[in-house]
Amino acid sequence: MSAVKAPTRRYEERKAAIVASAIEVMNRKGVRGMTLAEVAARLRLVPTGVIYYFRNKEELAGACLLQSIGRFEELLAAGEAGRSARERLTLFLAAYFQLQQQVTTGEACPLAVFNDMRALDRAPVNEAFVNMFRRTRNLLSGPETADLPRLARNARTHLLLAEVFWTVAWLHAHDPEDFGRVSQRFAAVAADGLAAPGAVWRPVPLPAPACAVAPETSAEAFLRAATQLINEKGYLGASVERISARLNVTKGAFYHHNDTKDELVIACFDRTFEVMAGAIRQAEALGGNGLQTLATVAANLVAYQLRGDAPLLRTSALTSAPEALQPELLKRFDRLSYRFASIISDGIADGSIRPVDVNIAAQMVTAMINAAAELHAFAPELSPEAAADVFVRPFFEGLLTP
């Protein structure tokens, strides 16, 4: 029996080129929007040229995610050289932002985004991601957090990863040569939070948004079901059939309330922006300091998300929305971040918030609120009532606080 030949260097180079091409497509269109034909065309191949290396789109997407997890593990290894949790966090973030600088200048290929990983549901990818998650959790371990229960440590780990993953949405606003400075300012917020020393943590409960009490038979029910499915399975995975099935109604009932799926998705984003803007208006009307206003907004929006009565579309759903819609939707998320930046500036002025880079901190607030959409996957026992203390408060007081 002849021995199996090892892959040639040319074979490995072509395979790596296909993965790099697929990552570029997947990051723009999501796993479900990626086609083997488009991946092949970018390399001037026919689709069968890709199938020779990967039998189907799902196998290729899995290879992209596994490659990126491996590269992310290298960044974690750079952090593990630190002697304390603070030093490990700082070194990890420095390595991450250095990689992003290389990606921006064309010296390195981008990492795949992990938005559609659960929708893909491939065992090797899931296992690799869990190992990466555990390694990130260990990065934050130290005397300060030694007594925290696993639920709290998982919530903080998910928060850190969500913050890091969201940077690709706003780093373009900075010059690549400034990424080292961005890393330092990002690390300052991650490690020490926003709250000034001695500031009081006192978020105020807000009235539920009107959409949270809408009848199940109304158009709001379709918005709620579509939002939940897009968060779980991405834009293409949230089909008319699945949305209708979740509500136990016919496709005819769907089209009675909605002209097209795209119009429903836009309405989901509109409602997300309105719920977030409404919470900001309500919190500002209370007249508290900057920290209390921002904490009130964040704590209530996270609770809405976990209760499921007014779920918000996760920001990562942007990558699976039709490309034509993405620029305007991203602008609207940016406008919300500008509102957060304004509140942070007020807090710095009144002494309730530490001096931080308001633009970076505002993007991190947006990422934290949206991270609640997937919090149940990492901290399933966490109740909406406990989330303010277990998930939101560490953001404001620092991931390395007891």
mmCIF file of N, CA and C in Angstrom, residues 140-187:
data_model
loop_
_atom_site.group_PDB
_atom_site.id
_atom_site.type_symbol
_atom_site.label_atom_id
_atom_site.label_comp_id
_atom_site.label_asym_id
_atom_site.label_seq_id
_atom_site.Cartn_x
_atom_site.Cartn_y
_atom_site.Cartn_z
ATOM 1 N N LEU A 140 -7.531 37.346 32.190
ATOM 2 C CA LEU A 140 -8.057 38.325 33.136
ATOM 3 C C LEU A 140 -7.961 37.853 34.583
ATOM 4 N N SER A 141 -7.452 36.643 34.798
ATOM 5 C CA SER A 141 -7.400 36.095 36.158
ATOM 6 C C SER A 141 -6.268 36.726 36.950
ATOM 7 N N GLY A 142 -6.563 37.048 38.191
ATOM 8 C CA GLY A 142 -5.563 37.632 39.080
ATOM 9 C C GLY A 142 -6.128 37.732 40.476
ATOM 10 N N PRO A 143 -5.338 38.220 41.417
ATOM 11 C CA PRO A 143 -5.817 38.335 42.802
ATOM 12 C C PRO A 143 -7.087 39.162 42.927
ATOM 13 N N GLU A 144 -7.223 40.183 42.080
ATOM 14 C CA GLU A 144 -8.391 41.068 42.172
ATOM 15 C C GLU A 144 -9.687 40.338 41.835
ATOM 16 N N THR A 145 -9.616 39.397 40.908
ATOM 17 C CA THR A 145 -10.825 38.723 40.436
ATOM 18 C C THR A 145 -10.915 37.270 40.883
ATOM 19 N N ALA A 146 -10.025 36.862 41.788
ATOM 20 C CA ALA A 146 -9.946 35.450 42.175
ATOM 21 C C ALA A 146 -11.229 34.948 42.821
ATOM 22 N N ASP A 147 -11.955 35.814 43.522
ATOM 23 C CA ASP A 147 -13.154 35.385 44.246
ATOM 24 C C ASP A 147 -14.428 35.508 43.418
ATOM 25 N N LEU A 148 -14.308 35.942 42.187
ATOM 26 C CA LEU A 148 -15.502 36.078 41.354
ATOM 27 C C LEU A 148 -16.026 34.704 40.956
ATOM 28 N N PRO A 149 -17.348 34.495 40.973
ATOM 29 C CA PRO A 149 -17.887 33.214 40.480
ATOM 30 C C PRO A 149 -17.674 33.088 38.976
ATOM 31 N N ARG A 150 -17.740 31.868 38.493
ATOM 32 C CA ARG A 150 -17.502 31.628 37.064
ATOM 33 C C ARG A 150 -18.466 32.420 36.190
ATOM 34 N N LEU A 151 -19.711 32.553 36.629
ATOM 35 C CA LEU A 151 -20.691 33.322 35.867
ATOM 36 C C LEU A 151 -20.182 34.729 35.599
ATOM 37 N N ALA A 152 -19.640 35.380 36.614
ATOM 38 C CA ALA A 152 -19.142 36.747 36.465
ATOM 39 C C ALA A 152 -17.909 36.785 35.586
ATOM 40 N N ARG A 153 -17.023 35.790 35.728
ATOM 41 C CA ARG A 153 -15.810 35.767 34.900
ATOM 42 C C ARG A 153 -16.150 35.513 33.432
ATOM 43 N N ASN A 154 -17.148 34.662 33.197
ATOM 44 C CA ASN A 154 -17.581 34.426 31.815
ATOM 45 C C ASN A 154 -18.179 35.691 31.209
ATOM 46 N N ALA A 155 -18.981 36.406 31.994
ATOM 47 C CA ALA A 155 -19.593 37.640 31.497
ATOM 48 C C ALA A 155 -18.522 38.664 31.132
ATOM 49 N N ARG A 156 -17.496 38.792 31.960
ATOM 50 C CA ARG A 156 -16.423 39.753 31.679
ATOM 51 C C ARG A 156 -15.601 39.326 30.458
ATOM 52 N N THR A 157 -15.384 38.041 30.321
ATOM 53 C CA THR A 157 -14.631 37.552 29.159
ATOM 54 C C THR A 157 -15.399 37.824 27.871
ATOM 55 N N HIS A 158 -16.686 37.533 27.887
ATOM 56 C CA HIS A 158 -17.521 37.830 26.716
ATOM 57 C C HIS A 158 -17.492 39.318 26.411
ATOM 58 N N LEU A 159 -17.541 40.150 27.427
ATOM 59 C CA LEU A 159 -17.512 41.599 27.230
ATOM 60 C C LEU A 159 -16.212 42.028 26.566
ATOM 61 N N LEU A 160 -15.082 41.519 27.045
ATOM 62 C CA LEU A 160 -13.795 41.892 26.446
ATOM 63 C C LEU A 160 -13.730 41.471 24.979
ATOM 64 N N LEU A 161 -14.128 40.239 24.689
ATOM 65 C CA LEU A 161 -14.070 39.774 23.296
ATOM 66 C C LEU A 161 -15.013 40.579 22.408
ATOM 67 N N ALA A 162 -16.194 40.897 22.905
ATOM 68 C CA ALA A 162 -17.135 41.693 22.116
ATOM 69 C C ALA A 162 -16.568 43.074 21.821
ATOM 70 N N GLU A 163 -15.905 43.662 22.801
ATOM 71 C CA GLU A 163 -15.281 44.975 22.593
ATOM 72 C C GLU A 163 -14.195 44.898 21.520
ATOM 73 N N VAL A 164 -13.375 43.863 21.607
ATOM 74 C CA VAL A 164 -12.292 43.692 20.636
ATOM 75 C C VAL A 164 -12.855 43.453 19.238
ATOM 76 N N PHE A 165 -13.850 42.591 19.123
ATOM 77 C CA PHE A 165 -14.420 42.272 17.808
ATOM 78 C C PHE A 165 -15.075 43.492 17.162
ATOM 79 N N TRP A 166 -15.630 44.406 17.959
ATOM 80 C CA TRP A 166 -16.331 45.570 17.412
ATOM 81 C C TRP A 166 -15.358 46.641 16.903
ATOM 82 N N THR A 167 -14.087 46.563 17.253
ATOM 83 C CA THR A 167 -13.140 47.602 16.829
ATOM 84 C C THR A 167 -13.068 47.742 15.315
ATOM 85 N N VAL A 168 -13.331 46.651 14.577
ATOM 86 C CA VAL A 168 -13.226 46.740 13.116
ATOM 87 C C VAL A 168 -14.255 47.706 12.544
ATOM 88 N N ALA A 169 -15.293 48.024 13.330
ATOM 89 C CA ALA A 169 -16.335 48.942 12.847
ATOM 90 C C ALA A 169 -15.943 50.403 12.999
ATOM 91 N N TRP A 170 -14.947 50.696 13.864
ATOM 92 C CA TRP A 170 -14.612 52.112 14.090
ATOM 93 C C TRP A 170 -13.134 52.457 13.942
ATOM 94 N N LEU A 171 -12.280 51.464 13.811
ATOM 95 C CA LEU A 171 -10.844 51.764 13.692
ATOM 96 C C LEU A 171 -10.513 52.577 12.454
ATOM 97 N N HIS A 172 -11.361 52.494 11.426
ATOM 98 C CA HIS A 172 -11.103 53.240 10.191
ATOM 99 C C HIS A 172 -11.060 54.746 10.428
ATOM 100 N N ALA A 173 -11.601 55.210 11.556
ATOM 101 C CA ALA A 173 -11.599 56.638 11.861
ATOM 102 C C ALA A 173 -10.243 57.120 12.371
ATOM 103 N N HIS A 174 -9.301 56.187 12.574
ATOM 104 C CA HIS A 174 -7.979 56.527 13.100
ATOM 105 C C HIS A 174 -6.905 56.195 12.068
ATOM 106 N N ASP A 175 -5.851 56.987 12.053
ATOM 107 C CA ASP A 175 -4.721 56.696 11.177
ATOM 108 C C ASP A 175 -3.977 55.476 11.698
ATOM 109 N N PRO A 176 -3.510 54.592 10.810
ATOM 110 C CA PRO A 176 -2.820 53.386 11.257
ATOM 111 C C PRO A 176 -1.645 53.660 12.193
ATOM 112 N N GLU A 177 -0.933 54.770 11.953
ATOM 113 C CA GLU A 177 0.215 55.067 12.834
ATOM 114 C C GLU A 177 -0.212 55.423 14.254
ATOM 115 N N ASP A 178 -1.522 55.669 14.447
ATOM 116 C CA ASP A 178 -2.027 56.002 15.778
ATOM 117 C C ASP A 178 -2.599 54.790 16.506
ATOM 118 N N PHE A 179 -2.529 53.615 15.905
ATOM 119 C CA PHE A 179 -3.163 52.452 16.532
ATOM 120 C C PHE A 179 -2.519 52.096 17.871
ATOM 121 N N GLY A 180 -1.237 52.380 18.038
ATOM 122 C CA GLY A 180 -0.593 52.127 19.327
ATOM 123 C C GLY A 180 -1.210 52.991 20.422
ATOM 124 N N ARG A 181 -1.464 54.236 20.104
ATOM 125 C CA ARG A 181 -2.117 55.146 21.041
ATOM 126 C C ARG A 181 -3.553 54.705 21.312
ATOM 127 N N VAL A 182 -4.244 54.265 20.269
ATOM 128 C CA VAL A 182 -5.615 53.758 20.428
ATOM 129 C C VAL A 182 -5.616 52.563 21.376
ATOM 130 N N SER A 183 -4.632 51.678 21.228
ATOM 131 C CA SER A 183 -4.525 50.510 22.091
ATOM 132 C C SER A 183 -4.412 50.910 23.557
ATOM 133 N N GLN A 184 -3.581 51.887 23.832
ATOM 134 C CA GLN A 184 -3.399 52.340 25.215
ATOM 135 C C GLN A 184 -4.686 52.910 25.795
ATOM 136 N N ARG A 185 -5.406 53.675 25.005
ATOM 137 C CA ARG A 185 -6.638 54.301 25.490
ATOM 138 C C ARG A 185 -7.761 53.284 25.619
ATOM 139 N N PHE A 186 -7.799 52.340 24.717
ATOM 140 C CA PHE A 186 -8.761 51.246 24.809
ATOM 141 C C PHE A 186 -8.483 50.438 26.074
ATOM 142 N N ALA A 187 -7.220 50.111 26.318
ATOM 143 C CA ALA A 187 -6.842 49.319 27.498
ATOM 144 C C ALA A 187 -7.181 50.046 28.788
#
